[in-house]
GROMACS .gro file of N, CA, C and O in nm:
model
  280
    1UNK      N    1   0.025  -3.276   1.855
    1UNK     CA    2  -0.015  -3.160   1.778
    1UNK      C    3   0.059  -3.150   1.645
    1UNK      O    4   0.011  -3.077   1.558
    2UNK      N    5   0.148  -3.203   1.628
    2UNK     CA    6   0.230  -3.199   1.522
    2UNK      C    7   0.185  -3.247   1.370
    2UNK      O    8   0.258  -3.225   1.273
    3UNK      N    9   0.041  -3.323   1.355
    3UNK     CA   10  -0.051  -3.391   1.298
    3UNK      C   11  -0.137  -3.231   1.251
    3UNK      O   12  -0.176  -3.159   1.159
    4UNK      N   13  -0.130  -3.245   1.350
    4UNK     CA   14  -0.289  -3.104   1.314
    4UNK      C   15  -0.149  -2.930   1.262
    4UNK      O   16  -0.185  -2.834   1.195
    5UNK      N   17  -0.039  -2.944   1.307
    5UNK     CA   18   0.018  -2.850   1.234
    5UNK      C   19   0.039  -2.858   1.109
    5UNK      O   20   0.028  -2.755   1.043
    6UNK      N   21   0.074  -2.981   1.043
    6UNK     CA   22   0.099  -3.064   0.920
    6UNK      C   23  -0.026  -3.010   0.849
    6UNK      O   24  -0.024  -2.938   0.748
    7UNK      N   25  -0.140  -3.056   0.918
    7UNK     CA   26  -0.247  -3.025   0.856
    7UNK      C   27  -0.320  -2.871   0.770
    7UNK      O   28  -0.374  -2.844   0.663
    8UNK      N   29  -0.270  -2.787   0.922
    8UNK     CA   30  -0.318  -2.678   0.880
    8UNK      C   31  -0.194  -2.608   0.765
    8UNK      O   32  -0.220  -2.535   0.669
    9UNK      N   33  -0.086  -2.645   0.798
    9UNK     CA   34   0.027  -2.581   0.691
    9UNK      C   35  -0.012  -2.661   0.524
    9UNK      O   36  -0.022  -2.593   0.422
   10UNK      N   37  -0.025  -2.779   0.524
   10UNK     CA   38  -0.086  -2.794   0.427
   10UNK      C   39  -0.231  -2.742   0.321
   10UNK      O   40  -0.235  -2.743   0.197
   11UNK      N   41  -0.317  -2.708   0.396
   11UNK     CA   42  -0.447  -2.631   0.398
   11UNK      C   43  -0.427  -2.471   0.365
   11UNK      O   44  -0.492  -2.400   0.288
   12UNK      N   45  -0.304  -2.434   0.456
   12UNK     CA   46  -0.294  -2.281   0.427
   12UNK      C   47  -0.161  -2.284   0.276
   12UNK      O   48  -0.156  -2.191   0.195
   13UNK      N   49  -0.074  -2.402   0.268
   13UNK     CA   50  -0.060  -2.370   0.080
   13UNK      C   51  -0.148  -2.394   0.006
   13UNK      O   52  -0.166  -2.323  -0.092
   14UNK      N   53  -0.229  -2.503   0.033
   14UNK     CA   54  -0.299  -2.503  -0.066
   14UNK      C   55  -0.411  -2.371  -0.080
   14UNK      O   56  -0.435  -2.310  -0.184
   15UNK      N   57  -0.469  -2.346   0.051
   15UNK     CA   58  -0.514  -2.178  -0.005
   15UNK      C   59  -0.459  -2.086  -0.102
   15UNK      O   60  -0.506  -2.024  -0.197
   16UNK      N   61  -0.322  -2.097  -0.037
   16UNK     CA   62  -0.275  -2.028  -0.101
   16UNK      C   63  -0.210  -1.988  -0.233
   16UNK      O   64  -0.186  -1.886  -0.297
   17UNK      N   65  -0.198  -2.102  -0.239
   17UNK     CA   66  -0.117  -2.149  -0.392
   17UNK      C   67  -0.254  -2.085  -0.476
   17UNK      O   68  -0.267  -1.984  -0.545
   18UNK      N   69  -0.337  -2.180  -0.441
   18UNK     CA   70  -0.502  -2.130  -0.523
   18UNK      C   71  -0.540  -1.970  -0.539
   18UNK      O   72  -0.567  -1.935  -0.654
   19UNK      N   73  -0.544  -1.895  -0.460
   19UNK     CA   74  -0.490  -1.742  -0.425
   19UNK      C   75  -0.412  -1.698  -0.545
   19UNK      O   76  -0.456  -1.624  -0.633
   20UNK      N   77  -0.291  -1.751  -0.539
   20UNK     CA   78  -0.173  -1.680  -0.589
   20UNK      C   79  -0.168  -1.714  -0.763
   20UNK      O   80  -0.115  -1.636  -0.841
   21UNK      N   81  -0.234  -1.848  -0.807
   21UNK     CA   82  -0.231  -1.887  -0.925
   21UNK      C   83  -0.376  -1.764  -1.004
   21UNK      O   84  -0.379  -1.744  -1.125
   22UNK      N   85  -0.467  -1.707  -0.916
   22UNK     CA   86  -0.536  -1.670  -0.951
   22UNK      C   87  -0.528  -1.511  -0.980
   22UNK      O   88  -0.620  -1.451  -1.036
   23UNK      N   89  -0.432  -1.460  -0.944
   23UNK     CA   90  -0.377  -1.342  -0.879
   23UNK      C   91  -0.307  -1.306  -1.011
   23UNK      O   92  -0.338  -1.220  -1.095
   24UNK      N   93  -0.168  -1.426  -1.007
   24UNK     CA   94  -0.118  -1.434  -1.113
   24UNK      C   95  -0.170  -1.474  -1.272
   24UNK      O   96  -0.107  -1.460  -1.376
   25UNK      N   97  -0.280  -1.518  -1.257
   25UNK     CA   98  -0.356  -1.505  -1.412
   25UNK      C   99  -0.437  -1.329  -1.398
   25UNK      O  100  -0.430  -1.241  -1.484
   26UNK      N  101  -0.472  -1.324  -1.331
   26UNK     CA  102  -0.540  -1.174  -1.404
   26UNK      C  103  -0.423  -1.072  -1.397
   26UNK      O  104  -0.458  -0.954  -1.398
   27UNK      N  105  -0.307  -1.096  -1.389
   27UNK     CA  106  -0.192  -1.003  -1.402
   27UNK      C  107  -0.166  -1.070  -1.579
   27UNK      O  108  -0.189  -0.997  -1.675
   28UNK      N  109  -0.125  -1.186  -1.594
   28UNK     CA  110  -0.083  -1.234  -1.724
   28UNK      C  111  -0.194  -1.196  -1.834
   28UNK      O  112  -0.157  -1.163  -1.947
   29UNK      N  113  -0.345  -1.202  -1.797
   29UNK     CA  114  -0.442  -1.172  -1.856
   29UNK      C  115  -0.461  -1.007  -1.921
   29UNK      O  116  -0.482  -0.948  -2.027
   30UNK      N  117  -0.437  -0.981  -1.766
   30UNK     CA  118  -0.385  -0.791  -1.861
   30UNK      C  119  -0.248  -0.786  -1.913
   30UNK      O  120  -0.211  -0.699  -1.991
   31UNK      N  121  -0.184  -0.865  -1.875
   31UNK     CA  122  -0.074  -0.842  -2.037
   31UNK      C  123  -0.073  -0.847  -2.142
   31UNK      O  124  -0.020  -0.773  -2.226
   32UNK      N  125  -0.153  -0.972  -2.155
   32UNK     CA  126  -0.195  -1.002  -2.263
   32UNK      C  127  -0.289  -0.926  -2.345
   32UNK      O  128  -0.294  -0.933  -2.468
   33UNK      N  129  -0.366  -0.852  -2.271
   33UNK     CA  130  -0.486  -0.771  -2.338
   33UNK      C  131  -0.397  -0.627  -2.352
   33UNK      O  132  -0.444  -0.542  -2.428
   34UNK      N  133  -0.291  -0.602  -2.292
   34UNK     CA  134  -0.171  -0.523  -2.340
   34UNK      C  135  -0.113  -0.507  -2.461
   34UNK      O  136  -0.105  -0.401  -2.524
   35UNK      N  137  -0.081  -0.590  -2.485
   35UNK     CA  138  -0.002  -0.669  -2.612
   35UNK      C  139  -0.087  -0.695  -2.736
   35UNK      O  140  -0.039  -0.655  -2.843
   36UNK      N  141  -0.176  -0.742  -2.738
   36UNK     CA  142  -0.350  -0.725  -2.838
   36UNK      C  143  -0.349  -0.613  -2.829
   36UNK      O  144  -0.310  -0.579  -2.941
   37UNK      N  145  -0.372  -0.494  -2.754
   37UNK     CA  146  -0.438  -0.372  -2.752
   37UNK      C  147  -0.567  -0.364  -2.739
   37UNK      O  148  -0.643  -0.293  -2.804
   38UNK      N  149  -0.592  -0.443  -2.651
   38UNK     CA  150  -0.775  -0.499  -2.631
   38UNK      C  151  -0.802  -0.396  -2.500
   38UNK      O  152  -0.897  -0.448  -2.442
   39UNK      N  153  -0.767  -0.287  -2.434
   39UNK     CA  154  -0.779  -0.214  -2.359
   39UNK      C  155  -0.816  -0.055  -2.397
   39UNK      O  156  -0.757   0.018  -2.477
   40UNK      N  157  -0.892  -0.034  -2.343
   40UNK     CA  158  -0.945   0.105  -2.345
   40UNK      C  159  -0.881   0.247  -2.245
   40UNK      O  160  -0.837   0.252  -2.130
   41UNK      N  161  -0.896   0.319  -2.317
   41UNK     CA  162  -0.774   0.417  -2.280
   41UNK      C  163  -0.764   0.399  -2.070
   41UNK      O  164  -0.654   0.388  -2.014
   42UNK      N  165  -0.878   0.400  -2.003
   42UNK     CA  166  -0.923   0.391  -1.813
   42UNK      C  167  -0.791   0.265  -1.812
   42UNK      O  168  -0.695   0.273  -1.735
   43UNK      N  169  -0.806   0.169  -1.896
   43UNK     CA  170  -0.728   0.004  -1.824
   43UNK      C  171  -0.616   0.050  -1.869
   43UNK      O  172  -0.532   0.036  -1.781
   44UNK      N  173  -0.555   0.114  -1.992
   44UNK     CA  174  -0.461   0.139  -2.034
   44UNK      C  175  -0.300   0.132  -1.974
   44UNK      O  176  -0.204   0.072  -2.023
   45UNK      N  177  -0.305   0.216  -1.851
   45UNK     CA  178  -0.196   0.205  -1.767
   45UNK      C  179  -0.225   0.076  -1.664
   45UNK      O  180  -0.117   0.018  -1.673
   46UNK      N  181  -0.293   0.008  -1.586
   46UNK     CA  182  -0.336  -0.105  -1.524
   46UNK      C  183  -0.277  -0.195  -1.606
   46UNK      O  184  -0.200  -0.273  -1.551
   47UNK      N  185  -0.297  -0.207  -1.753
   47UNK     CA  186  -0.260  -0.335  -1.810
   47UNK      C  187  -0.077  -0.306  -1.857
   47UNK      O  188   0.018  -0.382  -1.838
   48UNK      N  189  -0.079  -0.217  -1.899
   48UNK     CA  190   0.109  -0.148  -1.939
   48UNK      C  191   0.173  -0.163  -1.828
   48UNK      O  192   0.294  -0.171  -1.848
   49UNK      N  193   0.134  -0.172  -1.684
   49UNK     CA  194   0.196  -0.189  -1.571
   49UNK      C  195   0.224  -0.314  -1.575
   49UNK      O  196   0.340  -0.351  -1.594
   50UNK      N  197   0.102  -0.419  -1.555
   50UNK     CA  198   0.102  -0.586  -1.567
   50UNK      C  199   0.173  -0.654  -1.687
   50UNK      O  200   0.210  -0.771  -1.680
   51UNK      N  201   0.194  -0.565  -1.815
   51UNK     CA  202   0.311  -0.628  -1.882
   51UNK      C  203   0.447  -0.593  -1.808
   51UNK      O  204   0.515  -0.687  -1.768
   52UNK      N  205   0.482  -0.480  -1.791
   52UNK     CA  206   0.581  -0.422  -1.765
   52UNK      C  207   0.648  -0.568  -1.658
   52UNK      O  208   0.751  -0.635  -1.656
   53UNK      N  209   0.498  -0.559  -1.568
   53UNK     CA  210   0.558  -0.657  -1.471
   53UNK      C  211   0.635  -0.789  -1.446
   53UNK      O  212   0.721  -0.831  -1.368
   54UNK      N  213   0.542  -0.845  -1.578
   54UNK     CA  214   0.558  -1.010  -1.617
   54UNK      C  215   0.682  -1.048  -1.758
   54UNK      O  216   0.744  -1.148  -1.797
   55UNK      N  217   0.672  -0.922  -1.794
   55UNK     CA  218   0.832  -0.857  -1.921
   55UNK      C  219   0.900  -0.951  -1.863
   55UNK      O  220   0.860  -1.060  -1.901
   56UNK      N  221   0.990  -0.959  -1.785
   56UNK     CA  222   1.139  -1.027  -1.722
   56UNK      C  223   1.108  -1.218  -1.775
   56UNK      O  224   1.175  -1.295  -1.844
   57UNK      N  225   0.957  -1.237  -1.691
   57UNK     CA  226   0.918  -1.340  -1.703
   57UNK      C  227   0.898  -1.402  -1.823
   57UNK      O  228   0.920  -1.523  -1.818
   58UNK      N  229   0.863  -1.359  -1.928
   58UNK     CA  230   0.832  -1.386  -2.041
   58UNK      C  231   0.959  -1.358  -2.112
   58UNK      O  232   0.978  -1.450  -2.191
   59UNK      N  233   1.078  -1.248  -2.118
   59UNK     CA  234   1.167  -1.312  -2.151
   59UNK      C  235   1.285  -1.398  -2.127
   59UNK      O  236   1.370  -1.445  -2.202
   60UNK      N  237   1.265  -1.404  -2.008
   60UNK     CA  238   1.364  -1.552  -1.962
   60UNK      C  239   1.283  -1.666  -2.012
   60UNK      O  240   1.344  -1.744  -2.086
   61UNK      N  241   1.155  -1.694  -1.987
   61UNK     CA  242   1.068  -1.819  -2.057
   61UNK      C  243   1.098  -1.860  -2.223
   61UNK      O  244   1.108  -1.971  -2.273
   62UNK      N  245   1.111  -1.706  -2.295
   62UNK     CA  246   1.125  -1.722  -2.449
   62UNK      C  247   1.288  -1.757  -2.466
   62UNK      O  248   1.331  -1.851  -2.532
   63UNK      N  249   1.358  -1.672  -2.401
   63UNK     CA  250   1.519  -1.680  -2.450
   63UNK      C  251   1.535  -1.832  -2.392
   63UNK      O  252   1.651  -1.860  -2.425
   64UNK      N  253   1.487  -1.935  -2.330
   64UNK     CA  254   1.495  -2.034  -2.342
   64UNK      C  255   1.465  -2.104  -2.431
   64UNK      O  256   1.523  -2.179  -2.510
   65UNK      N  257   1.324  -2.059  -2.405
   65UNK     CA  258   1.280  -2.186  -2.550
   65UNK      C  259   1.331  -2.159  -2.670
   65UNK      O  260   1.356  -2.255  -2.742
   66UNK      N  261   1.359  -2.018  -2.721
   66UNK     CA  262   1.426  -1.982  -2.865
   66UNK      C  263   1.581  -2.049  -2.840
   66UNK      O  264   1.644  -2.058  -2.946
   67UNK      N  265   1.648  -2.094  -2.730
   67UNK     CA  266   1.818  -2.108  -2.696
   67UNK      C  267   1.884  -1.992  -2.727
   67UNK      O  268   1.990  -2.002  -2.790
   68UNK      N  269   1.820  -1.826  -2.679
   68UNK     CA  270   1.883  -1.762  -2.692
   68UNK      C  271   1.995  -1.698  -2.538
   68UNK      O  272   1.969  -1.737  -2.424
   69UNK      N  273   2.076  -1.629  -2.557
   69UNK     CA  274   2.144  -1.599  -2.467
   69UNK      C  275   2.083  -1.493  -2.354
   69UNK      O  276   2.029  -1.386  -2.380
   70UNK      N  277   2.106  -1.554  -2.216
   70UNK     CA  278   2.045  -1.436  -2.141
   70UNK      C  279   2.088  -1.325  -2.116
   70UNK      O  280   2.018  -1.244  -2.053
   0.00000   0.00000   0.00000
């Protein structure tokens, strides 16, 4: 059985990963439409939340690439 556990644990990341990459773009997607101001007053807080969220992420990503200090 150890074949077919392999199997299914493999099957359920890859679900999942697929899931989660998708999850995580329409969170980055309303940040982004955050940051543009491409949102209408209803998405307004939905998308200010999803920056709020991904904030940390984006500046640890930049203070790298700029070599700034964390």
């Amino acid at each position: 059985l150890t074949d077919v556990d392999d199997e299914i644990k493999n099957k359920a990341r890859e679900y999942f990963e697929k899931k989660l990459c998708e999850r995580l773009s329409c969170i980055f997607n309303d940040a982004a439409s955050h940051i543009y101001g491409n949102s209408s007053s209803t998405e307004h807080d939905t998308r200010k939340k999803a920056y709020e969220s991904v904030k940390p992420v984006l500046d640890d990503c930049l203070n790298k690439i700029l070599g700034e200090p964390e």
